[in-house]
């Protein structure tokens, strides 16, 4: 079973001996999953540095991807955070330089997504 639920009165001091081992194994499994997801986010983040920033659509696409990848902050490593921060900065500079040449709605969408990453 995934979990064991024990019921006892407030004054009771008896505990089931295997509840600690169940908790430890659940924590170990949780950490394993967390590390796997962090490694996957690291792997995905490496691809963002190779993408070219050409149009407002590329800024929207990249900022949306970065916002989704960085959404779960407990699954990010320092390396992934550094890459994301640098890339969001580059996208912000590119958006700033073309803001007067693109539709307001495109600039607004890209800016909102950049705020999330």
mmCIF file of N, CA and C in Angstrom:
data_model
loop_
_atom_site.group_PDB
_atom_site.id
_atom_site.type_symbol
_atom_site.label_atom_id
_atom_site.label_comp_id
_atom_site.label_asym_id
_atom_site.label_seq_id
_atom_site.Cartn_x
_atom_site.Cartn_y
_atom_site.Cartn_z
ATOM 1 N N UNK A 1 0.822 -1.193 0.000
ATOM 2 C CA UNK A 1 0.000 0.000 0.000
ATOM 3 C C UNK A 1 0.863 1.254 0.000
ATOM 4 N N UNK A 2 0.351 2.305 -0.617
ATOM 5 C CA UNK A 2 1.095 3.558 -0.690
ATOM 6 C C UNK A 2 1.190 4.235 0.670
ATOM 7 N N UNK A 3 0.176 4.068 1.501
ATOM 8 C CA UNK A 3 0.197 4.725 2.808
ATOM 9 C C UNK A 3 -0.599 3.896 3.790
ATOM 10 N N UNK A 4 -0.252 4.043 5.046
ATOM 11 C CA UNK A 4 -0.991 3.396 6.115
ATOM 12 C C UNK A 4 -1.571 4.476 6.999
ATOM 13 N N UNK A 5 -2.856 4.393 7.253
ATOM 14 C CA UNK A 5 -3.517 5.367 8.119
ATOM 15 C C UNK A 5 -3.788 4.702 9.448
ATOM 16 N N UNK A 6 -3.288 5.332 10.491
ATOM 17 C CA UNK A 6 -3.483 4.805 11.833
ATOM 18 C C UNK A 6 -4.422 5.720 12.595
ATOM 19 N N UNK A 7 -5.257 5.125 13.394
ATOM 20 C CA UNK A 7 -6.205 5.906 14.179
ATOM 21 C C UNK A 7 -5.988 5.561 15.641
ATOM 22 N N UNK A 8 -5.836 6.583 16.469
ATOM 23 C CA UNK A 8 -5.668 6.354 17.896
ATOM 24 C C UNK A 8 -6.248 7.535 18.653
ATOM 25 N N UNK A 9 -6.533 7.309 19.924
ATOM 26 C CA UNK A 9 -7.071 8.399 20.728
ATOM 27 C C UNK A 9 -5.947 9.361 21.090
ATOM 28 N N UNK A 10 -6.304 10.529 21.560
ATOM 29 C CA UNK A 10 -5.303 11.539 21.888
ATOM 30 C C UNK A 10 -4.369 11.096 23.000
ATOM 31 N N UNK A 11 -4.846 10.334 23.945
ATOM 32 C CA UNK A 11 -4.024 9.897 25.061
ATOM 33 C C UNK A 11 -3.177 8.681 24.758
ATOM 34 N N UNK A 12 -3.356 8.074 23.627
ATOM 35 C CA UNK A 12 -2.643 6.852 23.287
ATOM 36 C C UNK A 12 -1.189 7.151 22.918
ATOM 37 N N UNK A 13 -0.281 6.308 23.372
ATOM 38 C CA UNK A 13 1.141 6.515 23.067
ATOM 39 C C UNK A 13 1.706 5.376 22.234
ATOM 40 N N UNK A 14 0.873 4.498 21.727
ATOM 41 C CA UNK A 14 1.392 3.381 20.936
ATOM 42 C C UNK A 14 1.510 3.783 19.467
ATOM 43 N N UNK A 15 2.612 3.370 18.840
ATOM 44 C CA UNK A 15 2.854 3.640 17.431
ATOM 45 C C UNK A 15 3.162 2.340 16.730
ATOM 46 N N UNK A 16 2.868 2.306 15.478
ATOM 47 C CA UNK A 16 3.187 1.124 14.699
ATOM 48 C C UNK A 16 4.651 1.211 14.282
ATOM 49 N N UNK A 17 5.406 0.162 14.453
ATOM 50 C CA UNK A 17 6.845 0.170 14.221
ATOM 51 C C UNK A 17 7.266 0.412 12.790
ATOM 52 N N UNK A 18 6.454 0.012 11.809
ATOM 53 C CA UNK A 18 6.889 0.142 10.425
ATOM 54 C C UNK A 18 6.476 1.470 9.785
ATOM 55 N N UNK A 19 5.812 2.362 10.520
ATOM 56 C CA UNK A 19 5.398 3.628 9.929
ATOM 57 C C UNK A 19 6.597 4.500 9.590
ATOM 58 N N UNK A 20 7.666 4.404 10.369
ATOM 59 C CA UNK A 20 8.873 5.178 10.085
ATOM 60 C C UNK A 20 9.528 4.703 8.798
ATOM 61 N N UNK A 21 9.605 3.413 8.606
ATOM 62 C CA UNK A 21 10.219 2.889 7.376
ATOM 63 C C UNK A 21 9.367 3.224 6.150
ATOM 64 N N UNK A 22 8.061 3.263 6.301
ATOM 65 C CA UNK A 22 7.186 3.651 5.197
ATOM 66 C C UNK A 22 7.418 5.112 4.842
ATOM 67 N N UNK A 23 7.527 5.949 5.867
ATOM 68 C CA UNK A 23 7.788 7.373 5.630
ATOM 69 C C UNK A 23 9.145 7.589 4.958
ATOM 70 N N UNK A 24 10.149 6.871 5.404
ATOM 71 C CA UNK A 24 11.483 7.006 4.816
ATOM 72 C C UNK A 24 11.491 6.547 3.370
ATOM 73 N N UNK A 25 10.822 5.451 3.079
ATOM 74 C CA UNK A 25 10.800 4.969 1.699
ATOM 75 C C UNK A 25 9.989 5.909 0.806
ATOM 76 N N UNK A 26 8.931 6.491 1.343
ATOM 77 C CA UNK A 26 8.153 7.467 0.567
ATOM 78 C C UNK A 26 8.984 8.714 0.289
ATOM 79 N N UNK A 27 9.750 9.165 1.274
ATOM 80 C CA UNK A 27 10.620 10.330 1.093
ATOM 81 C C UNK A 27 11.714 10.032 0.083
ATOM 82 N N UNK A 28 12.283 8.855 0.150
ATOM 83 C CA UNK A 28 13.318 8.457 -0.804
ATOM 84 C C UNK A 28 12.759 8.436 -2.223
ATOM 85 N N UNK A 29 11.590 7.887 -2.376
ATOM 86 C CA UNK A 29 10.948 7.838 -3.699
ATOM 87 C C UNK A 29 10.624 9.237 -4.193
ATOM 88 N N UNK A 30 10.138 10.098 -3.314
ATOM 89 C CA UNK A 30 9.833 11.482 -3.684
ATOM 90 C C UNK A 30 11.093 12.206 -4.148
ATOM 91 N N UNK A 31 12.186 12.043 -3.418
ATOM 92 C CA UNK A 31 13.452 12.682 -3.791
ATOM 93 C C UNK A 31 13.979 12.154 -5.118
ATOM 94 N N UNK A 32 13.795 10.878 -5.364
ATOM 95 C CA UNK A 32 14.231 10.283 -6.622
ATOM 96 C C UNK A 32 13.453 10.898 -7.794
ATOM 97 N N UNK A 33 12.160 11.030 -7.633
ATOM 98 C CA UNK A 33 11.322 11.636 -8.673
ATOM 99 C C UNK A 33 11.692 13.102 -8.868
ATOM 100 N N UNK A 34 11.895 13.808 -7.768
ATOM 101 C CA UNK A 34 12.274 15.220 -7.824
ATOM 102 C C UNK A 34 13.590 15.408 -8.575
ATOM 103 N N UNK A 35 14.574 14.565 -8.291
ATOM 104 C CA UNK A 35 15.861 14.649 -8.976
ATOM 105 C C UNK A 35 15.743 14.315 -10.456
ATOM 106 N N UNK A 36 14.922 13.350 -10.796
ATOM 107 C CA UNK A 36 14.703 13.002 -12.194
ATOM 108 C C UNK A 36 14.090 14.176 -12.946
ATOM 109 N N UNK A 37 13.100 14.804 -12.344
ATOM 110 C CA UNK A 37 12.461 15.949 -12.979
ATOM 111 C C UNK A 37 13.422 17.132 -13.082
ATOM 112 N N UNK A 38 14.256 17.338 -12.088
ATOM 113 C CA UNK A 38 15.252 18.413 -12.141
ATOM 114 C C UNK A 38 16.256 18.163 -13.260
ATOM 115 N N UNK A 39 16.678 16.912 -13.425
ATOM 116 C CA UNK A 39 17.598 16.572 -14.504
ATOM 117 C C UNK A 39 16.957 16.791 -15.868
ATOM 118 N N UNK A 40 15.685 16.471 -15.985
ATOM 119 C CA UNK A 40 14.970 16.690 -17.240
ATOM 120 C C UNK A 40 14.874 18.178 -17.551
ATOM 121 N N UNK A 41 14.573 18.982 -16.549
ATOM 122 C CA UNK A 41 14.495 20.440 -16.759
ATOM 123 C C UNK A 41 15.866 21.001 -17.128
ATOM 124 N N UNK A 42 16.918 20.488 -16.523
ATOM 125 C CA UNK A 42 18.281 20.888 -16.899
ATOM 126 C C UNK A 42 18.543 20.577 -18.370
ATOM 127 N N UNK A 43 18.164 19.387 -18.769
ATOM 128 C CA UNK A 43 18.371 18.945 -20.159
ATOM 129 C C UNK A 43 17.602 19.843 -21.130
ATOM 130 N N UNK A 44 16.347 20.129 -20.814
ATOM 131 C CA UNK A 44 15.546 20.995 -21.679
ATOM 132 C C UNK A 44 16.112 22.409 -21.746
ATOM 133 N N UNK A 45 16.642 22.875 -20.639
ATOM 134 C CA UNK A 45 17.164 24.239 -20.568
ATOM 135 C C UNK A 45 18.362 24.431 -21.496
ATOM 136 N N UNK A 46 19.138 23.390 -21.712
ATOM 137 C CA UNK A 46 20.321 23.532 -22.572
ATOM 138 C C UNK A 46 19.938 23.883 -24.007
ATOM 139 N N UNK A 47 18.750 23.500 -24.439
ATOM 140 C CA UNK A 47 18.328 23.793 -25.805
ATOM 141 C C UNK A 47 17.943 25.261 -25.996
ATOM 142 N N UNK A 48 17.573 25.937 -24.936
ATOM 143 C CA UNK A 48 17.119 27.323 -25.072
ATOM 144 C C UNK A 48 18.255 28.261 -25.446
ATOM 145 N N UNK A 49 19.478 27.906 -25.108
ATOM 146 C CA UNK A 49 20.605 28.795 -25.412
ATOM 147 C C UNK A 49 20.927 28.809 -26.900
ATOM 148 N N UNK A 50 20.520 27.783 -27.638
ATOM 149 C CA UNK A 50 20.825 27.695 -29.069
ATOM 150 C C UNK A 50 19.764 28.342 -29.955
ATOM 151 N N UNK A 51 18.641 28.736 -29.386
ATOM 152 C CA UNK A 51 17.558 29.289 -30.192
ATOM 153 C C UNK A 51 17.851 30.744 -30.569
ATOM 154 N N UNK A 52 17.553 31.070 -31.821
ATOM 155 C CA UNK A 52 17.797 32.419 -32.332
ATOM 156 C C UNK A 52 16.597 33.296 -32.002
ATOM 157 N N UNK A 53 16.876 34.529 -31.622
ATOM 158 C CA UNK A 53 15.819 35.499 -31.353
ATOM 159 C C UNK A 53 15.682 36.366 -32.601
ATOM 160 N N UNK A 54 14.578 36.176 -33.334
ATOM 161 C CA UNK A 54 14.428 36.893 -34.604
ATOM 162 C C UNK A 54 13.209 37.820 -34.628
ATOM 163 N N UNK A 55 12.081 37.325 -34.176
ATOM 164 C CA UNK A 55 10.839 38.094 -34.263
ATOM 165 C C UNK A 55 10.130 38.087 -32.910
ATOM 166 N N UNK A 56 9.034 38.841 -32.858
ATOM 167 C CA UNK A 56 8.247 38.832 -31.617
ATOM 168 C C UNK A 56 7.659 37.451 -31.370
ATOM 169 N N UNK A 57 7.368 36.711 -32.430
ATOM 170 C CA UNK A 57 6.853 35.352 -32.248
ATOM 171 C C UNK A 57 7.899 34.435 -31.616
ATOM 172 N N UNK A 58 9.162 34.596 -31.976
ATOM 173 C CA UNK A 58 10.199 33.766 -31.356
ATOM 174 C C UNK A 58 10.369 34.144 -29.887
ATOM 175 N N UNK A 59 10.207 35.426 -29.578
ATOM 176 C CA UNK A 59 10.284 35.853 -28.172
ATOM 177 C C UNK A 59 9.113 35.266 -27.393
ATOM 178 N N UNK A 60 7.922 35.301 -27.960
ATOM 179 C CA UNK A 60 6.753 34.745 -27.273
ATOM 180 C C UNK A 60 6.908 33.247 -27.063
ATOM 181 N N UNK A 61 7.374 32.553 -28.078
ATOM 182 C CA UNK A 61 7.537 31.102 -27.972
ATOM 183 C C UNK A 61 8.591 30.740 -26.931
ATOM 184 N N UNK A 62 9.729 31.403 -26.992
ATOM 185 C CA UNK A 62 10.804 31.092 -26.043
ATOM 186 C C UNK A 62 10.444 31.484 -24.612
ATOM 187 N N UNK A 63 9.816 32.633 -24.460
ATOM 188 C CA UNK A 63 9.448 33.057 -23.099
ATOM 189 C C UNK A 63 8.367 32.149 -22.519
ATOM 190 N N UNK A 64 7.461 31.682 -23.368
ATOM 191 C CA UNK A 64 6.435 30.745 -22.913
ATOM 192 C C UNK A 64 7.071 29.423 -22.475
ATOM 193 N N UNK A 65 8.002 28.942 -23.262
ATOM 194 C CA UNK A 65 8.701 27.694 -22.922
ATOM 195 C C UNK A 65 9.469 27.840 -21.616
ATOM 196 N N UNK A 66 10.178 28.956 -21.471
ATOM 197 C CA UNK A 66 10.944 29.182 -20.239
ATOM 198 C C UNK A 66 10.026 29.301 -19.026
ATOM 199 N N UNK A 67 8.905 29.964 -19.205
ATOM 200 C CA UNK A 67 7.962 30.099 -18.082
ATOM 201 C C UNK A 67 7.451 28.735 -17.642
ATOM 202 N N UNK A 68 7.182 27.854 -18.601
ATOM 203 C CA UNK A 68 6.692 26.517 -18.252
ATOM 204 C C UNK A 68 7.782 25.663 -17.615
ATOM 205 N N UNK A 69 8.995 25.751 -18.153
ATOM 206 C CA UNK A 69 10.092 24.938 -17.615
ATOM 207 C C UNK A 69 10.450 25.375 -16.194
ATOM 208 N N UNK A 70 10.388 26.665 -15.935
ATOM 209 C CA UNK A 70 10.808 27.183 -14.626
ATOM 210 C C UNK A 70 9.654 27.293 -13.637
ATOM 211 N N UNK A 71 8.495 26.792 -13.993
ATOM 212 C CA UNK A 71 7.315 26.928 -13.136
ATOM 213 C C UNK A 71 7.479 26.223 -11.791
ATOM 214 N N UNK A 72 8.044 25.046 -11.796
ATOM 215 C CA UNK A 72 8.246 24.296 -10.543
ATOM 216 C C UNK A 72 9.630 24.602 -9.996
ATOM 217 N N UNK A 73 9.696 25.572 -9.113
ATOM 218 C CA UNK A 73 11.001 26.043 -8.640
ATOM 219 C C UNK A 73 11.760 25.010 -7.820
ATOM 220 N N UNK A 74 11.071 24.065 -7.212
ATOM 221 C CA UNK A 74 11.775 23.047 -6.426
ATOM 222 C C UNK A 74 12.408 21.978 -7.320
ATOM 223 N N UNK A 75 12.182 22.069 -8.632
ATOM 224 C CA UNK A 75 12.756 21.101 -9.566
ATOM 225 C C UNK A 75 13.829 21.750 -10.442
ATOM 226 N N UNK A 76 14.385 22.861 -9.995
ATOM 227 C CA UNK A 76 15.398 23.560 -10.777
ATOM 228 C C UNK A 76 16.738 23.535 -10.061
ATOM 229 N N UNK A 77 17.778 23.293 -10.834
ATOM 230 C CA UNK A 77 19.131 23.338 -10.282
ATOM 231 C C UNK A 77 19.688 24.752 -10.479
ATOM 232 N N UNK A 78 20.811 25.011 -9.876
ATOM 233 C CA UNK A 78 21.456 26.324 -10.047
ATOM 234 C C UNK A 78 21.799 26.571 -11.508
ATOM 235 N N UNK A 79 22.253 25.534 -12.189
ATOM 236 C CA UNK A 79 22.617 25.675 -13.597
ATOM 237 C C UNK A 79 21.392 26.057 -14.437
ATOM 238 N N UNK A 80 20.278 25.395 -14.192
ATOM 239 C CA UNK A 80 19.056 25.700 -14.934
ATOM 240 C C UNK A 80 18.572 27.109 -14.634
ATOM 241 N N UNK A 81 18.643 27.507 -13.381
ATOM 242 C CA UNK A 81 18.243 28.863 -13.006
ATOM 243 C C UNK A 81 19.127 29.913 -13.659
ATOM 244 N N UNK A 82 20.402 29.646 -13.722
ATOM 245 C CA UNK A 82 21.338 30.576 -14.342
ATOM 246 C C UNK A 82 21.058 30.722 -15.831
ATOM 247 N N UNK A 83 20.850 29.610 -16.507
ATOM 248 C CA UNK A 83 20.535 29.638 -17.940
ATOM 249 C C UNK A 83 19.226 30.376 -18.178
ATOM 250 N N UNK A 84 18.215 30.065 -17.377
ATOM 251 C CA UNK A 84 16.906 30.704 -17.540
ATOM 252 C C UNK A 84 16.990 32.201 -17.306
ATOM 253 N N UNK A 85 17.693 32.598 -16.276
ATOM 254 C CA UNK A 85 17.837 34.015 -15.966
ATOM 255 C C UNK A 85 18.528 34.763 -17.102
ATOM 256 N N UNK A 86 19.604 34.197 -17.602
ATOM 257 C CA UNK A 86 20.349 34.816 -18.691
ATOM 258 C C UNK A 86 19.501 34.900 -19.960
ATOM 259 N N UNK A 87 18.797 33.821 -20.258
ATOM 260 C CA UNK A 87 17.987 33.798 -21.480
ATOM 261 C C UNK A 87 16.811 34.763 -21.369
ATOM 262 N N UNK A 88 16.183 34.837 -20.231
ATOM 263 C CA UNK A 88 15.075 35.787 -20.045
ATOM 264 C C UNK A 88 15.575 37.220 -20.181
ATOM 265 N N UNK A 89 16.773 37.474 -19.698
ATOM 266 C CA UNK A 89 17.373 38.796 -19.849
ATOM 267 C C UNK A 89 17.607 39.120 -21.327
ATOM 268 N N UNK A 90 18.166 38.166 -22.081
ATOM 269 C CA UNK A 90 18.394 38.361 -23.510
ATOM 270 C C UNK A 90 17.080 38.596 -24.254
ATOM 271 N N UNK A 91 16.058 37.838 -23.907
ATOM 272 C CA UNK A 91 14.746 38.012 -24.540
ATOM 273 C C UNK A 91 14.152 39.372 -24.194
ATOM 274 N N UNK A 92 14.351 39.813 -22.969
ATOM 275 C CA UNK A 92 13.852 41.129 -22.552
ATOM 276 C C UNK A 92 14.527 42.249 -23.330
ATOM 277 N N UNK A 93 15.841 42.123 -23.520
ATOM 278 C CA UNK A 93 16.559 43.130 -24.312
ATOM 279 C C UNK A 93 16.061 43.153 -25.753
ATOM 280 N N UNK A 94 15.855 41.974 -26.322
ATOM 281 C CA UNK A 94 15.366 41.893 -27.701
ATOM 282 C C UNK A 94 13.962 42.484 -27.812
ATOM 283 N N UNK A 95 13.113 42.181 -26.850
ATOM 284 C CA UNK A 95 11.758 42.728 -26.852
ATOM 285 C C UNK A 95 11.793 44.241 -26.710
ATOM 286 N N UNK A 96 12.651 44.733 -25.856
ATOM 287 C CA UNK A 96 12.765 46.173 -25.662
ATOM 288 C C UNK A 96 13.191 46.882 -26.948
ATOM 289 N N UNK A 97 14.106 46.263 -27.686
ATOM 290 C CA UNK A 97 14.600 46.894 -28.911
ATOM 291 C C UNK A 97 13.568 46.897 -30.034
ATOM 292 N N UNK A 98 12.624 45.963 -30.007
ATOM 293 C CA UNK A 98 11.623 45.923 -31.081
ATOM 294 C C UNK A 98 10.217 46.308 -30.616
ATOM 295 N N UNK A 99 10.090 46.775 -29.401
ATOM 296 C CA UNK A 99 8.769 47.047 -28.822
ATOM 297 C C UNK A 99 7.961 48.062 -29.623
ATOM 298 N N UNK A 100 8.621 49.055 -30.205
ATOM 299 C CA UNK A 100 7.882 50.080 -30.955
ATOM 300 C C UNK A 100 7.554 49.640 -32.375
ATOM 301 N N UNK A 101 8.089 48.502 -32.800
ATOM 302 C CA UNK A 101 7.895 48.039 -34.178
ATOM 303 C C UNK A 101 6.923 46.865 -34.280
ATOM 304 N N UNK A 102 6.428 46.387 -33.159
ATOM 305 C CA UNK A 102 5.511 45.241 -33.165
ATOM 306 C C UNK A 102 4.186 45.661 -32.550
ATOM 307 N N UNK A 103 3.130 44.886 -32.832
ATOM 308 C CA UNK A 103 1.829 45.217 -32.233
ATOM 309 C C UNK A 103 1.902 45.204 -30.696
ATOM 310 N N UNK A 104 1.133 46.075 -30.093
ATOM 311 C CA UNK A 104 1.087 46.199 -28.634
ATOM 312 C C UNK A 104 0.749 44.871 -27.979
ATOM 313 N N UNK A 105 -0.194 44.148 -28.556
ATOM 314 C CA UNK A 105 -0.636 42.875 -27.981
ATOM 315 C C UNK A 105 0.504 41.856 -27.933
ATOM 316 N N UNK A 106 1.321 41.824 -28.996
ATOM 317 C CA UNK A 106 2.461 40.900 -29.015
ATOM 318 C C UNK A 106 3.470 41.260 -27.924
ATOM 319 N N UNK A 107 3.740 42.555 -27.795
ATOM 320 C CA UNK A 107 4.679 43.003 -26.766
ATOM 321 C C UNK A 107 4.142 42.678 -25.371
ATOM 322 N N UNK A 108 2.835 42.852 -25.186
ATOM 323 C CA UNK A 108 2.226 42.589 -23.883
ATOM 324 C C UNK A 108 2.291 41.109 -23.525
ATOM 325 N N UNK A 109 1.970 40.248 -24.490
ATOM 326 C CA UNK A 109 2.016 38.804 -24.241
ATOM 327 C C UNK A 109 3.442 38.373 -23.903
ATOM 328 N N UNK A 110 4.403 38.819 -24.697
ATOM 329 C CA UNK A 110 5.800 38.446 -24.455
ATOM 330 C C UNK A 110 6.281 38.963 -23.105
ATOM 331 N N UNK A 111 5.928 40.200 -22.785
ATOM 332 C CA UNK A 111 6.352 40.784 -21.500
ATOM 333 C C UNK A 111 5.745 40.015 -20.326
ATOM 334 N N UNK A 112 4.467 39.649 -20.429
ATOM 335 C CA UNK A 112 3.827 38.884 -19.351
ATOM 336 C C UNK A 112 4.495 37.531 -19.157
ATOM 337 N N UNK A 113 4.858 36.879 -20.253
ATOM 338 C CA UNK A 113 5.518 35.580 -20.140
ATOM 339 C C UNK A 113 6.935 35.727 -19.583
ATOM 340 N N UNK A 114 7.614 36.804 -19.965
ATOM 341 C CA UNK A 114 8.953 37.034 -19.430
ATOM 342 C C UNK A 114 8.909 37.317 -17.929
ATOM 343 N N UNK A 115 7.846 37.941 -17.481
ATOM 344 C CA UNK A 115 7.700 38.197 -16.045
ATOM 345 C C UNK A 115 7.548 36.888 -15.264
ATOM 346 N N UNK A 116 7.028 35.856 -15.896
ATOM 347 C CA UNK A 116 6.827 34.576 -15.221
ATOM 348 C C UNK A 116 8.101 33.751 -15.137
ATOM 349 N N UNK A 117 9.049 34.019 -16.022
ATOM 350 C CA UNK A 117 10.297 33.240 -15.962
ATOM 351 C C UNK A 117 11.348 34.052 -15.287
#
